[in-house]
mmCIF file of C-alpha atoms and ligand atoms in Angstrom:
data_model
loop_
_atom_site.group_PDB
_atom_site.id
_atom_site.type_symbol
_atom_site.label_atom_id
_atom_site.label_comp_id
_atom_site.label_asym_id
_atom_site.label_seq_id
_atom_site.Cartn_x
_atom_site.Cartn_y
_atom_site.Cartn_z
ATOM 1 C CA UNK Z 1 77.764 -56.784 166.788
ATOM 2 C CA UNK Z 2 79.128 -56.446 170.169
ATOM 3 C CA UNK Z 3 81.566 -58.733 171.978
ATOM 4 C CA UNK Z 4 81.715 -62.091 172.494
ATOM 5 C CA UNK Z 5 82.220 -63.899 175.756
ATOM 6 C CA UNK Z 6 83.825 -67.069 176.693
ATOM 7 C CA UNK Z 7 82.817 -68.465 179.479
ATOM 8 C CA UNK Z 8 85.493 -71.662 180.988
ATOM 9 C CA UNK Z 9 88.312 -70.436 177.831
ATOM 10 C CA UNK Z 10 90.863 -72.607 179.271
ATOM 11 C CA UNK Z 11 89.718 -75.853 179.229
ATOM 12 C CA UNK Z 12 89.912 -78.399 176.618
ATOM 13 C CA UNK Z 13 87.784 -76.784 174.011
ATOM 14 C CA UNK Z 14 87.675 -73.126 174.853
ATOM 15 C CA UNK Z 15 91.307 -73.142 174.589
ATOM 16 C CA UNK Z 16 90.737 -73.819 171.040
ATOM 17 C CA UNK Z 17 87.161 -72.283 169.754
ATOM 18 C CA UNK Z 18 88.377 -69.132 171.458
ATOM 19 C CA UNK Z 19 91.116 -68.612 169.263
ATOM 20 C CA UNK Z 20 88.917 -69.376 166.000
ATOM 21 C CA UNK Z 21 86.340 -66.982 167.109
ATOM 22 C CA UNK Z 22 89.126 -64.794 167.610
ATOM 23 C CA UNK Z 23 90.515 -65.276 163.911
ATOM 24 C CA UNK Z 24 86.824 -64.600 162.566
ATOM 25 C CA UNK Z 25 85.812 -62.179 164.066
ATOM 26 C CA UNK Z 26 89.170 -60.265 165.700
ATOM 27 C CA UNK Z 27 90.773 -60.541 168.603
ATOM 28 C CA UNK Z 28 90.043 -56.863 169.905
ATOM 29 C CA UNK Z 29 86.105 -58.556 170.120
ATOM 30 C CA UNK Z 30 86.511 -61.810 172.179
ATOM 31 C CA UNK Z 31 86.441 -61.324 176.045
ATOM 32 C CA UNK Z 32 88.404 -64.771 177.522
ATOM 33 C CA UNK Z 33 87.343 -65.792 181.245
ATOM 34 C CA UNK Z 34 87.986 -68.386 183.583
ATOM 35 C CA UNK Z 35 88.218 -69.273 187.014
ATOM 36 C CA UNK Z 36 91.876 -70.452 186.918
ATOM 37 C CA UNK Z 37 94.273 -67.473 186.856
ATOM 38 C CA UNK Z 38 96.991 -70.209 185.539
ATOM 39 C CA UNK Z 39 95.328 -70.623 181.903
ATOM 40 C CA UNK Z 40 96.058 -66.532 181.063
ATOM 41 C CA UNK Z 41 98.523 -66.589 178.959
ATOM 42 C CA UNK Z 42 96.757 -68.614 176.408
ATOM 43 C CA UNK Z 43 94.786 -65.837 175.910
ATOM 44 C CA UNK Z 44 97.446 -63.215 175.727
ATOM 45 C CA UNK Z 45 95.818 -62.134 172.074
ATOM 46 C CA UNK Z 46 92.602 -60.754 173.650
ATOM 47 C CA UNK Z 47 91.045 -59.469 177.156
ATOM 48 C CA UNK Z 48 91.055 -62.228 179.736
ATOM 49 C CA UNK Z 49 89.111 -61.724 183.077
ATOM 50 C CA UNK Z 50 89.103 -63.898 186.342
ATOM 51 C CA UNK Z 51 85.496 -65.157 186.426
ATOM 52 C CA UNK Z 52 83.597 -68.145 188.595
ATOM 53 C CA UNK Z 53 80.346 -67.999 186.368
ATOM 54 C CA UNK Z 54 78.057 -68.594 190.270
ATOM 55 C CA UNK Z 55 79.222 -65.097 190.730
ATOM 56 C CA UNK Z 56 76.177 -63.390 188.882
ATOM 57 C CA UNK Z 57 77.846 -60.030 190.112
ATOM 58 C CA UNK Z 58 80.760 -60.384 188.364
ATOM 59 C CA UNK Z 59 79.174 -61.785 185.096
ATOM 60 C CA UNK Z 60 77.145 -58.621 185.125
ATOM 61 C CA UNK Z 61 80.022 -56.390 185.322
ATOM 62 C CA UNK Z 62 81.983 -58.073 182.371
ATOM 63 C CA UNK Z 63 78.683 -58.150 179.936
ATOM 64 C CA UNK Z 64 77.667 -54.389 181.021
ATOM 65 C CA UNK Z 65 81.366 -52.623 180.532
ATOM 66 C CA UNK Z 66 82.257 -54.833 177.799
ATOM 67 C CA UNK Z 67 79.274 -54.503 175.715
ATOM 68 C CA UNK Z 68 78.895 -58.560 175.242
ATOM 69 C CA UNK Z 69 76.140 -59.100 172.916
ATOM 70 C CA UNK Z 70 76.979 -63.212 172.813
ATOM 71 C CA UNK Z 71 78.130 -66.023 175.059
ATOM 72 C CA UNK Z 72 79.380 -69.479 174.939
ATOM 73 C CA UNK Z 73 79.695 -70.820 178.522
ATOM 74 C CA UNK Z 74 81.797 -74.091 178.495
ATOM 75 C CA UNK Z 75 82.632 -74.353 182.063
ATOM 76 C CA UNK Z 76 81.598 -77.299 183.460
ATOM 77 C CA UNK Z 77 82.897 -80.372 185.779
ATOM 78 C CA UNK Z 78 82.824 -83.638 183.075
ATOM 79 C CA UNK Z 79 82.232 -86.805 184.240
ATOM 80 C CA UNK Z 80 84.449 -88.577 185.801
ATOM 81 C CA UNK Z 81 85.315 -85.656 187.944
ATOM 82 C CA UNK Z 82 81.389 -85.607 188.860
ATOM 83 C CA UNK Z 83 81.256 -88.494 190.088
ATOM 84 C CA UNK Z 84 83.788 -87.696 193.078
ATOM 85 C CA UNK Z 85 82.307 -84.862 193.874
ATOM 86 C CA UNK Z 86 78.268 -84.512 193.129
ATOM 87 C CA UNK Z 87 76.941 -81.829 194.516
ATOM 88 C CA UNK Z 88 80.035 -79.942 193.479
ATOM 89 C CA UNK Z 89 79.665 -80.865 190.014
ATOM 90 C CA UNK Z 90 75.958 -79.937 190.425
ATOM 91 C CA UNK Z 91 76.456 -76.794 191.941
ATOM 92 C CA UNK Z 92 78.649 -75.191 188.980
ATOM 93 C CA UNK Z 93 76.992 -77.167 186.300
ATOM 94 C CA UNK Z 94 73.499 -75.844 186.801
ATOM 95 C CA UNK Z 95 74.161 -72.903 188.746
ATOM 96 C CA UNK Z 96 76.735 -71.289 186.238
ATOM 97 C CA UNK Z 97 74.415 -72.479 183.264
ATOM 98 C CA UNK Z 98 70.962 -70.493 185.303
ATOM 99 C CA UNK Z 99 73.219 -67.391 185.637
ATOM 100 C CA UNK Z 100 74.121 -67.605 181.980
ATOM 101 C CA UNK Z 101 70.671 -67.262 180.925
ATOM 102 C CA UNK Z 102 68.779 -65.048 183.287
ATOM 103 C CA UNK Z 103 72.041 -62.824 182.179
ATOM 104 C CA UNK Z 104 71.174 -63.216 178.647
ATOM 105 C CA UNK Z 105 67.225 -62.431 179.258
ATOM 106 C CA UNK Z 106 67.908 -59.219 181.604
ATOM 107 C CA UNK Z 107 70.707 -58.292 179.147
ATOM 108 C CA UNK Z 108 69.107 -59.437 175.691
ATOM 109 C CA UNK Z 109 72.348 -61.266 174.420
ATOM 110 C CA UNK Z 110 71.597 -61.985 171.102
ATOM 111 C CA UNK Z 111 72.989 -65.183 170.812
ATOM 112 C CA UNK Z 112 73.981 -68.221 173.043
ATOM 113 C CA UNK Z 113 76.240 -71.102 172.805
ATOM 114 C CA UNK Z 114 75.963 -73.919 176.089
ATOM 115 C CA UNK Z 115 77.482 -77.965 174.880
ATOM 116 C CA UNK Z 116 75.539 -80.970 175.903
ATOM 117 C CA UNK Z 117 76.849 -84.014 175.660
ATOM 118 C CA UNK Z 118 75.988 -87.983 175.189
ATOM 119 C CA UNK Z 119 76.174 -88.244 178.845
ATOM 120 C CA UNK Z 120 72.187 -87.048 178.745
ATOM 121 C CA UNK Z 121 71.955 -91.059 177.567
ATOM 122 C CA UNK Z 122 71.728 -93.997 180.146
ATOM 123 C CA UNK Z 123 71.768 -97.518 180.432
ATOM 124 C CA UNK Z 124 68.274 -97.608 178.833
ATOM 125 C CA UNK Z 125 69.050 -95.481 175.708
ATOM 126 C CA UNK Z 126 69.275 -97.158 172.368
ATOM 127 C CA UNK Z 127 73.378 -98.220 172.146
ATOM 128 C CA UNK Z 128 73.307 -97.806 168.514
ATOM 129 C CA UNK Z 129 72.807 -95.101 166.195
ATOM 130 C CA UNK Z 130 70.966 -93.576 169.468
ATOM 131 C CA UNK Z 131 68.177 -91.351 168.020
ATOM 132 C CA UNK Z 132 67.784 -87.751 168.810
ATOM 133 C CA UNK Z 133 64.908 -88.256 170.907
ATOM 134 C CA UNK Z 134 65.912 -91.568 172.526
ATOM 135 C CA UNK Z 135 64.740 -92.333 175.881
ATOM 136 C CA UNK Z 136 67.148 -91.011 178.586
ATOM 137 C CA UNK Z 137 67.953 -91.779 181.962
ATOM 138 C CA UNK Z 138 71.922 -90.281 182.916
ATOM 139 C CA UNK Z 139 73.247 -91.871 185.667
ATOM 140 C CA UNK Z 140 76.132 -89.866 185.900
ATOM 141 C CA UNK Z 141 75.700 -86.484 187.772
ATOM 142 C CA UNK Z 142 77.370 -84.600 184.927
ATOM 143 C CA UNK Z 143 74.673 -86.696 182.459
ATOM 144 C CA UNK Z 144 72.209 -85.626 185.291
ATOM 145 C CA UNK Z 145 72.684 -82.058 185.015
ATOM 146 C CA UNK Z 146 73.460 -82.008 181.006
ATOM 147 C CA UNK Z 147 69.802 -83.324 180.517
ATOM 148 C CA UNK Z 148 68.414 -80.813 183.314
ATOM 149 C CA UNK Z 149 70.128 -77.720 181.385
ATOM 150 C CA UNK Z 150 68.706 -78.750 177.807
ATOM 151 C CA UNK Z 151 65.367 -78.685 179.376
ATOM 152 C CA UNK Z 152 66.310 -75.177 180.872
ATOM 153 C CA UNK Z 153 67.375 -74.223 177.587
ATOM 154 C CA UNK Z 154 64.695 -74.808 175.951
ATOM 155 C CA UNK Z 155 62.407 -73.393 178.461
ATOM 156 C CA UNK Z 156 64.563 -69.846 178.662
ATOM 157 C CA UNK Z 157 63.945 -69.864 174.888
ATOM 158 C CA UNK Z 158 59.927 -70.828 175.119
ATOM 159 C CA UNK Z 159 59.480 -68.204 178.007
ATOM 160 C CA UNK Z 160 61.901 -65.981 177.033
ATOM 161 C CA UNK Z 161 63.047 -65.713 173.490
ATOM 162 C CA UNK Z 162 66.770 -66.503 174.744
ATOM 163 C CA UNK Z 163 68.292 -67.902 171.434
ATOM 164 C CA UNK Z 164 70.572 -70.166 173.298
ATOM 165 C CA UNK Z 165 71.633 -73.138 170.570
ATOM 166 C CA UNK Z 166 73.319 -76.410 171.924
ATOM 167 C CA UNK Z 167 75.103 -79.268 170.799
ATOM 168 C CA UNK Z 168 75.535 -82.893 173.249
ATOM 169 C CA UNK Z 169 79.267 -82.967 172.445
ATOM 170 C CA UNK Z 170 80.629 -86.605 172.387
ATOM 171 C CA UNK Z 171 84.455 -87.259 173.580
ATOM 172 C CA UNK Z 172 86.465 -84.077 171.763
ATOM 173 C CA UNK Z 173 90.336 -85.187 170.445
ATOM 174 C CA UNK Z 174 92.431 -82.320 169.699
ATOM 175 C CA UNK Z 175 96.073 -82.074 170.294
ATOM 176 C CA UNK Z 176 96.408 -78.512 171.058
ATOM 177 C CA UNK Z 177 94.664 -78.669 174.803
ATOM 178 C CA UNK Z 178 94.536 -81.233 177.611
ATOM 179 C CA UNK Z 179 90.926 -82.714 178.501
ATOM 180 C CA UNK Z 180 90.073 -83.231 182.579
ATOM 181 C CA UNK Z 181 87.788 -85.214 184.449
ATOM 182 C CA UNK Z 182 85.733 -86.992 181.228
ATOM 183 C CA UNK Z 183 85.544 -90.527 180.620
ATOM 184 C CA UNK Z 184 86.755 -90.169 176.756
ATOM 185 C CA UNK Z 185 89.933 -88.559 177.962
ATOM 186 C CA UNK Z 186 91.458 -91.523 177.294
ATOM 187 C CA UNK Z 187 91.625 -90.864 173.514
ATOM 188 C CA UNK Z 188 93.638 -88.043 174.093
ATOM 189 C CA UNK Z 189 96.273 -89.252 176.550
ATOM 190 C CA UNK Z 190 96.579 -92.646 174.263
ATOM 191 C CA UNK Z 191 98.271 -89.843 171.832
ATOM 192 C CA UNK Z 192 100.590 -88.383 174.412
ATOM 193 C CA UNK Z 193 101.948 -91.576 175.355
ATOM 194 C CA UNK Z 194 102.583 -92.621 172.098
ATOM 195 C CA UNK Z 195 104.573 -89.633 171.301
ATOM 196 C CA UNK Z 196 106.745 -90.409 174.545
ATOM 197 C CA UNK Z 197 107.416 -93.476 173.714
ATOM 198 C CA UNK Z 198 105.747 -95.125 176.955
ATOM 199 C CA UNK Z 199 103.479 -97.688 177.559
ATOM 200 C CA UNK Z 200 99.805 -96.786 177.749
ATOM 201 C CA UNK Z 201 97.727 -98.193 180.630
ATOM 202 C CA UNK Z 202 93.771 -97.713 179.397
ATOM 203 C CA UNK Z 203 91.386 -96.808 181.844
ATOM 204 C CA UNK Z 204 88.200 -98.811 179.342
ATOM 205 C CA UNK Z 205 88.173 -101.892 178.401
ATOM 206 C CA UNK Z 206 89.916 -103.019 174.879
ATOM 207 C CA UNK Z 207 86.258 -103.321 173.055
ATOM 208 C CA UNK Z 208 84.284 -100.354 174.566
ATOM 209 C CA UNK Z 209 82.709 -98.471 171.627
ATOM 210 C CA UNK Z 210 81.881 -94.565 172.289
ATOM 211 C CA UNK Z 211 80.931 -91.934 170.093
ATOM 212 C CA UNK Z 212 83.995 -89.426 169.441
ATOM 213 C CA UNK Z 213 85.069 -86.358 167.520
ATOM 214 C CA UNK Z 214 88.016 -84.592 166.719
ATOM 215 C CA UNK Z 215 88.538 -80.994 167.551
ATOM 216 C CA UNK Z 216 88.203 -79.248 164.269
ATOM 217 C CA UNK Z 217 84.727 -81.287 163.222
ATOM 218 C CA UNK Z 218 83.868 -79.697 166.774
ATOM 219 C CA UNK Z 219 84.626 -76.795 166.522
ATOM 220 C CA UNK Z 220 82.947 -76.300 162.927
ATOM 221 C CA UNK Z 221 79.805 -77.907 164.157
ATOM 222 C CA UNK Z 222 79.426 -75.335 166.795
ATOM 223 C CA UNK Z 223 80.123 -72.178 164.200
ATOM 224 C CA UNK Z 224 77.940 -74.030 161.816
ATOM 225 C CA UNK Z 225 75.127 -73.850 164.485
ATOM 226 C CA UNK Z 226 75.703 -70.427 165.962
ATOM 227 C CA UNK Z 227 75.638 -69.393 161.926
ATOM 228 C CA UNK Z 228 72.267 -70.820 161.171
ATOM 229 C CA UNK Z 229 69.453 -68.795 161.139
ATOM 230 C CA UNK Z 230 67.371 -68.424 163.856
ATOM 231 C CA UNK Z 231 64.233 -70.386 161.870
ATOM 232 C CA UNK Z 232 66.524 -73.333 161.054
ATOM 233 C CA UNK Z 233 67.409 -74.074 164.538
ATOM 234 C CA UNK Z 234 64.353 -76.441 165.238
ATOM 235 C CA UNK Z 235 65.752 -78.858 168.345
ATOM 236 C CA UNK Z 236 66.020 -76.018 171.492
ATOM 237 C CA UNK Z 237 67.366 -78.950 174.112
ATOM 238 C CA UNK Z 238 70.438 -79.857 172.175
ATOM 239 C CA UNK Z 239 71.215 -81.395 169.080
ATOM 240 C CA UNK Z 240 73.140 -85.016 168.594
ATOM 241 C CA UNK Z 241 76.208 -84.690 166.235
ATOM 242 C CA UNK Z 242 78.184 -87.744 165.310
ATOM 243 C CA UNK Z 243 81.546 -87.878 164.126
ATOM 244 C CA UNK Z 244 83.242 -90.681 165.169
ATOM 245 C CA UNK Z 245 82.893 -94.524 167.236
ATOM 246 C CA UNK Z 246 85.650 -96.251 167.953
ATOM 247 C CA UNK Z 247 87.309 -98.396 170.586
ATOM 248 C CA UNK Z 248 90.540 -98.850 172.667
ATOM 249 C CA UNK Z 249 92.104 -101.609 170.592
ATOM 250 C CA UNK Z 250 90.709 -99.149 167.348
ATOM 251 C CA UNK Z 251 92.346 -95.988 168.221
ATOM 252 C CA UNK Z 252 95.543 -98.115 169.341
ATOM 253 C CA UNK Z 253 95.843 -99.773 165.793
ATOM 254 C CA UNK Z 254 95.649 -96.546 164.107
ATOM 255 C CA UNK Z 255 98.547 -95.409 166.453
ATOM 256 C CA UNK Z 256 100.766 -98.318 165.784
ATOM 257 C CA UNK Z 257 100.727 -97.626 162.534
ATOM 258 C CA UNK Z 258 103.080 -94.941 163.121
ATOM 259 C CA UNK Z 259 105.098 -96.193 166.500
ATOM 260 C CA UNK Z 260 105.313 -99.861 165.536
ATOM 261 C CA UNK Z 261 106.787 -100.058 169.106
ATOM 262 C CA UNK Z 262 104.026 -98.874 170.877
ATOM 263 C CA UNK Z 263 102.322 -100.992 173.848
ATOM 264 C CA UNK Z 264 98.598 -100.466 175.697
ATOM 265 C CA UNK Z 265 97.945 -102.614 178.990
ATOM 266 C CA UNK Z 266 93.973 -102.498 179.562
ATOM 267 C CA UNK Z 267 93.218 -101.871 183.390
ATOM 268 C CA UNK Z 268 89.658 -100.526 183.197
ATOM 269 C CA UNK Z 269 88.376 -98.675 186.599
ATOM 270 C CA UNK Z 270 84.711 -96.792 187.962
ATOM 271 C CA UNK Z 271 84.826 -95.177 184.327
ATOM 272 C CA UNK Z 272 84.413 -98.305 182.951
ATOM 273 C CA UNK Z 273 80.375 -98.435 184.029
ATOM 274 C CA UNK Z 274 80.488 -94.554 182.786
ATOM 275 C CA UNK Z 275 81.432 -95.751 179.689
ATOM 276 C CA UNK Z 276 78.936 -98.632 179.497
ATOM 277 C CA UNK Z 277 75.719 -96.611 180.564
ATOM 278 C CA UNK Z 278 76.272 -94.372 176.979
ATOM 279 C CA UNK Z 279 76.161 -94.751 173.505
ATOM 280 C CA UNK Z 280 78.278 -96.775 170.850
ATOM 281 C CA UNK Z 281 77.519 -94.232 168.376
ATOM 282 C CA UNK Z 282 74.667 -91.603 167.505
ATOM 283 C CA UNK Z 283 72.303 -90.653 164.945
ATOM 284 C CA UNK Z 284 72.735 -87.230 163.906
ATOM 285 C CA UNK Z 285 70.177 -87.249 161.107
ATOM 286 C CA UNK Z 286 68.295 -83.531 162.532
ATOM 287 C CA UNK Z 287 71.880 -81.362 162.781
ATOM 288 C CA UNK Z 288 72.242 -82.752 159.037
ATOM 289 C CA UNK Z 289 68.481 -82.003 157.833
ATOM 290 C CA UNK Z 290 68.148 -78.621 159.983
ATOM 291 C CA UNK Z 291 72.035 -77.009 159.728
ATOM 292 C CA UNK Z 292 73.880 -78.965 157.246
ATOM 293 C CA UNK Z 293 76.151 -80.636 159.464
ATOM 294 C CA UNK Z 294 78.984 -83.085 158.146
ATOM 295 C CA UNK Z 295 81.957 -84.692 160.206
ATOM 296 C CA UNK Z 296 85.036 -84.186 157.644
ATOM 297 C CA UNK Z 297 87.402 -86.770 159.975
ATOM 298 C CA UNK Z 298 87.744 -90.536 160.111
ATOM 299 C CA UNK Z 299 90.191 -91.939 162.688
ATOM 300 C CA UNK Z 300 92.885 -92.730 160.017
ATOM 301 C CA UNK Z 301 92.933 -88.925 159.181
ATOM 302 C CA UNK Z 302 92.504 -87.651 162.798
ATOM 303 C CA UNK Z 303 95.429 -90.099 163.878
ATOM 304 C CA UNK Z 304 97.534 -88.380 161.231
ATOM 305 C CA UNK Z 305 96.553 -84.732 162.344
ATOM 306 C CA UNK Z 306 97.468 -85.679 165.995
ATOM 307 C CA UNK Z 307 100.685 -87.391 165.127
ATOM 308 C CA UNK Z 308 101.863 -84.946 162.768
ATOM 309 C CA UNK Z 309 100.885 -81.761 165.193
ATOM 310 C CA UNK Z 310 100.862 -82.658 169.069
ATOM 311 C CA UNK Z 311 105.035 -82.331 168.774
ATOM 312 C CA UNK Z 312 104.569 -78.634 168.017
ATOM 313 C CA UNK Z 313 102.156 -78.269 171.470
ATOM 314 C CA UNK Z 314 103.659 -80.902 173.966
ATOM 315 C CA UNK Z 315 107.122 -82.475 174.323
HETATM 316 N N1 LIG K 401 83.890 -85.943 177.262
HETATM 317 C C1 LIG K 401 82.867 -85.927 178.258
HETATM 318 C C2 LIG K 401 83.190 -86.808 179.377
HETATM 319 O O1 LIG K 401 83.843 -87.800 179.148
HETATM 320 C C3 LIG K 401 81.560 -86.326 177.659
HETATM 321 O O2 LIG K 401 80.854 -85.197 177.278
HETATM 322 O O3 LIG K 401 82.783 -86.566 180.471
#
C-alpha cells in the first residue's frame, strides 16, 4: 500500500481521523496537509505539507514524490460560513473536490474518502427518519455544493472507476478539536461553556431537533466504509448514517446533570432557518444492510465522554 493523504487535517475531524489512521496504519505512512500553516504541530507525528487543494500543481507534487496511493479530502467551508461568503464557499468546495478526483483518475489512487453531509436535504425533504433517497433541494450553498459533489462522485466512479466512497456526515461532537462555520457547532461549544463555568447563549432555538454524532461513531463509520469491499459499496453519491437527534434543551439536560449550576439563554440567529431547512433525524437503513454500520453512542454516554475528557484538551 502506499501513503495516505489528508487533505484539510486540521479541522474538526481531520485533526482526529488523522491520528487513527496514523495508529493503524503508522505514522511514517500518513502525509498531513492543510492550508493553515498554524494547525502543524498537531501533526508533529507524521509529514505535514502546506497545501490549498485549487492548486492542482501542488497536489500533484505531494501524490507523485510521496507515492500516495489514497486520499480523504475534508477541506471544505461548512455552512454557516457559506452562507457569508457563496461563491467562496463554492469555489473551494467544488473546485478542491474536481481536483481530488481528476488526481485520483490520472494517478489511479486506489481508494477515496470525500464526507457529505445532511445539508444535501432541504425544506422539502422528509423531516423524519429522512430516507436515503429522499427528495432534495439544499438551500444552503454548502448543501448546494455537497449534493453537486455526490453526483460528481458518482459520475468519476461510472466514467472512471475512481473508488471514491462517501458518507453525508451529520453535526460531529468530539472534544479533542474545535468545529468552524457549521450550524451544529453549537453542540460542541455548549460543552466548553459548561466546563468554564459560563453561561451558554444558543444560537437554535430550545426545541430544534438535528441529526448528530459523536466523534468516535464518526470516525469508525468512515474506516468501516473505506474497509468494505469494493462490491459491498452499492450507494456511489453518499451514504446517510445516523447516530444521534437531539435538541438544545436535550443536550443541555444531559449537561446539567453534571454542572447543576449551569445556565443556557436561547437567542437563535440566520442559522436558525439553516437549521430548519434539514432533517430531525435520518434513516440509515443502506450503511447498515450494505457495510454493517452501528452508532455505539447515545447522548447520556457521549455527555460523559466529553465531560470526563475535554479537561485534558482545553482549559
Ligand atoms: N456540521 C455541518 C454544518 O453544520 C453539517 O455537515 O455545516
Amino acid at each position: 500500500m502506499g501513503k495516505i493523504l489528508v487533505i484539510g487535517a486540521g479541522g474538526q475531524l481531520g485533526t482526529e481521523l488523522t491520528k487513527v489512521l496514523a495508529d493503524r496504519y503508522g505514522n511514517e505512512a500518513i502525509i498531513a496537509t492543510d492550508f493553515q500553516e498554524a494547525v502543524r504541530p498537531k501533526f508533529n507525528y507524521c509529514s505535514f505539507y502546506i497545501l490549498n487543494v485549487l492548486n492542482k500543481t501542488e497536489l500533484e507534487a505531494i501524490i507523485k514524490t510521496e507515492g500516495v496511493s489514497q486520499i480523504y479530502h475534508l477541506a471544505a467551508i461548512l455552512s454557516a460560513a457559506g452562507e457569508k461568503n457563496p461563491l467562496q464557499a463554492w469555489d473551494l468546495n467544488m473546485g478542491g473536490l474536481l481536483n481530488v478526483l481528476e488526481v485520483s483518475r490520472e494517478y489511479k489512487i486506489e481508494k477515496v474518502f470525500w464526507p457529505s453531509s445532511i445539508a444535501v436535504f432541504g425544506p422539502h425533504s422528509e423531516k423524519d427518519q429522512t430516507p436515503q433517497n429522499a427528495f432534495k433541494d439544499p438551500n444552503t450553498i454548502y448543501g448546494i455544493s455537497k449534493l453537486a459533489g455526490e453526483h460528481w462522485c458518482e459520475y468519476y466512479f461510472n466514467k472512471y472507476g475512481v473508488d471514491v466512497r462517501s458518507i453525508r456526515y451529520p453535526g460531529l461532537i468530539g472534544y479533542k478539536s474545535m468545529p468552524g462555520g457549521g450550524t451544529t457547532d453549537y453542540a460542541v461549544d455548549i460543552y466548553h461553556k459548561a466546563l468554564k463555568g459560563e453561561k451558554f447563549s444558543c444560537f437554535l432555538n430550545e426545541h430544534t431537533y438535528l441529526p448528530m454524532m459523536y466523534m468516535d461513531d464518526a470516525i469508525n463509520a468512515t474506516l468501516q466504509l473505506m474497509d468494505a469491499p469494493k462490491e459491498k459499496i452499492t450507494i456511489r453519491t453518499s451514504y446517510n448514517i445516523s447516530g444521534l437527534s437531539f435538541s438544545p434543551a436535550e443536550i443541555y439536560q444531559s449537561i446539567v446533570k453534571h454542572y447543576p449550576n449551569f445556565e443556557i439563554k436561547y437567542q437563535s440567529d440566520f442559522r436558525q432557518a439553516i437549521a430548519d431547512s434539514w432533517p430531525n433525524s435520518i434513516d440509515d437503513s443502506a450503511a447498515k444492510a450494505d457495510w454493517a454500520w452501528h452508532p455505539k453512542f447515545d447522548l447520556e454516554a457521549m455527555t460523559s465522554a466529553i465531560i470526563t475528557n475535554l479537561p485534558k484538551y482545553f482549559n
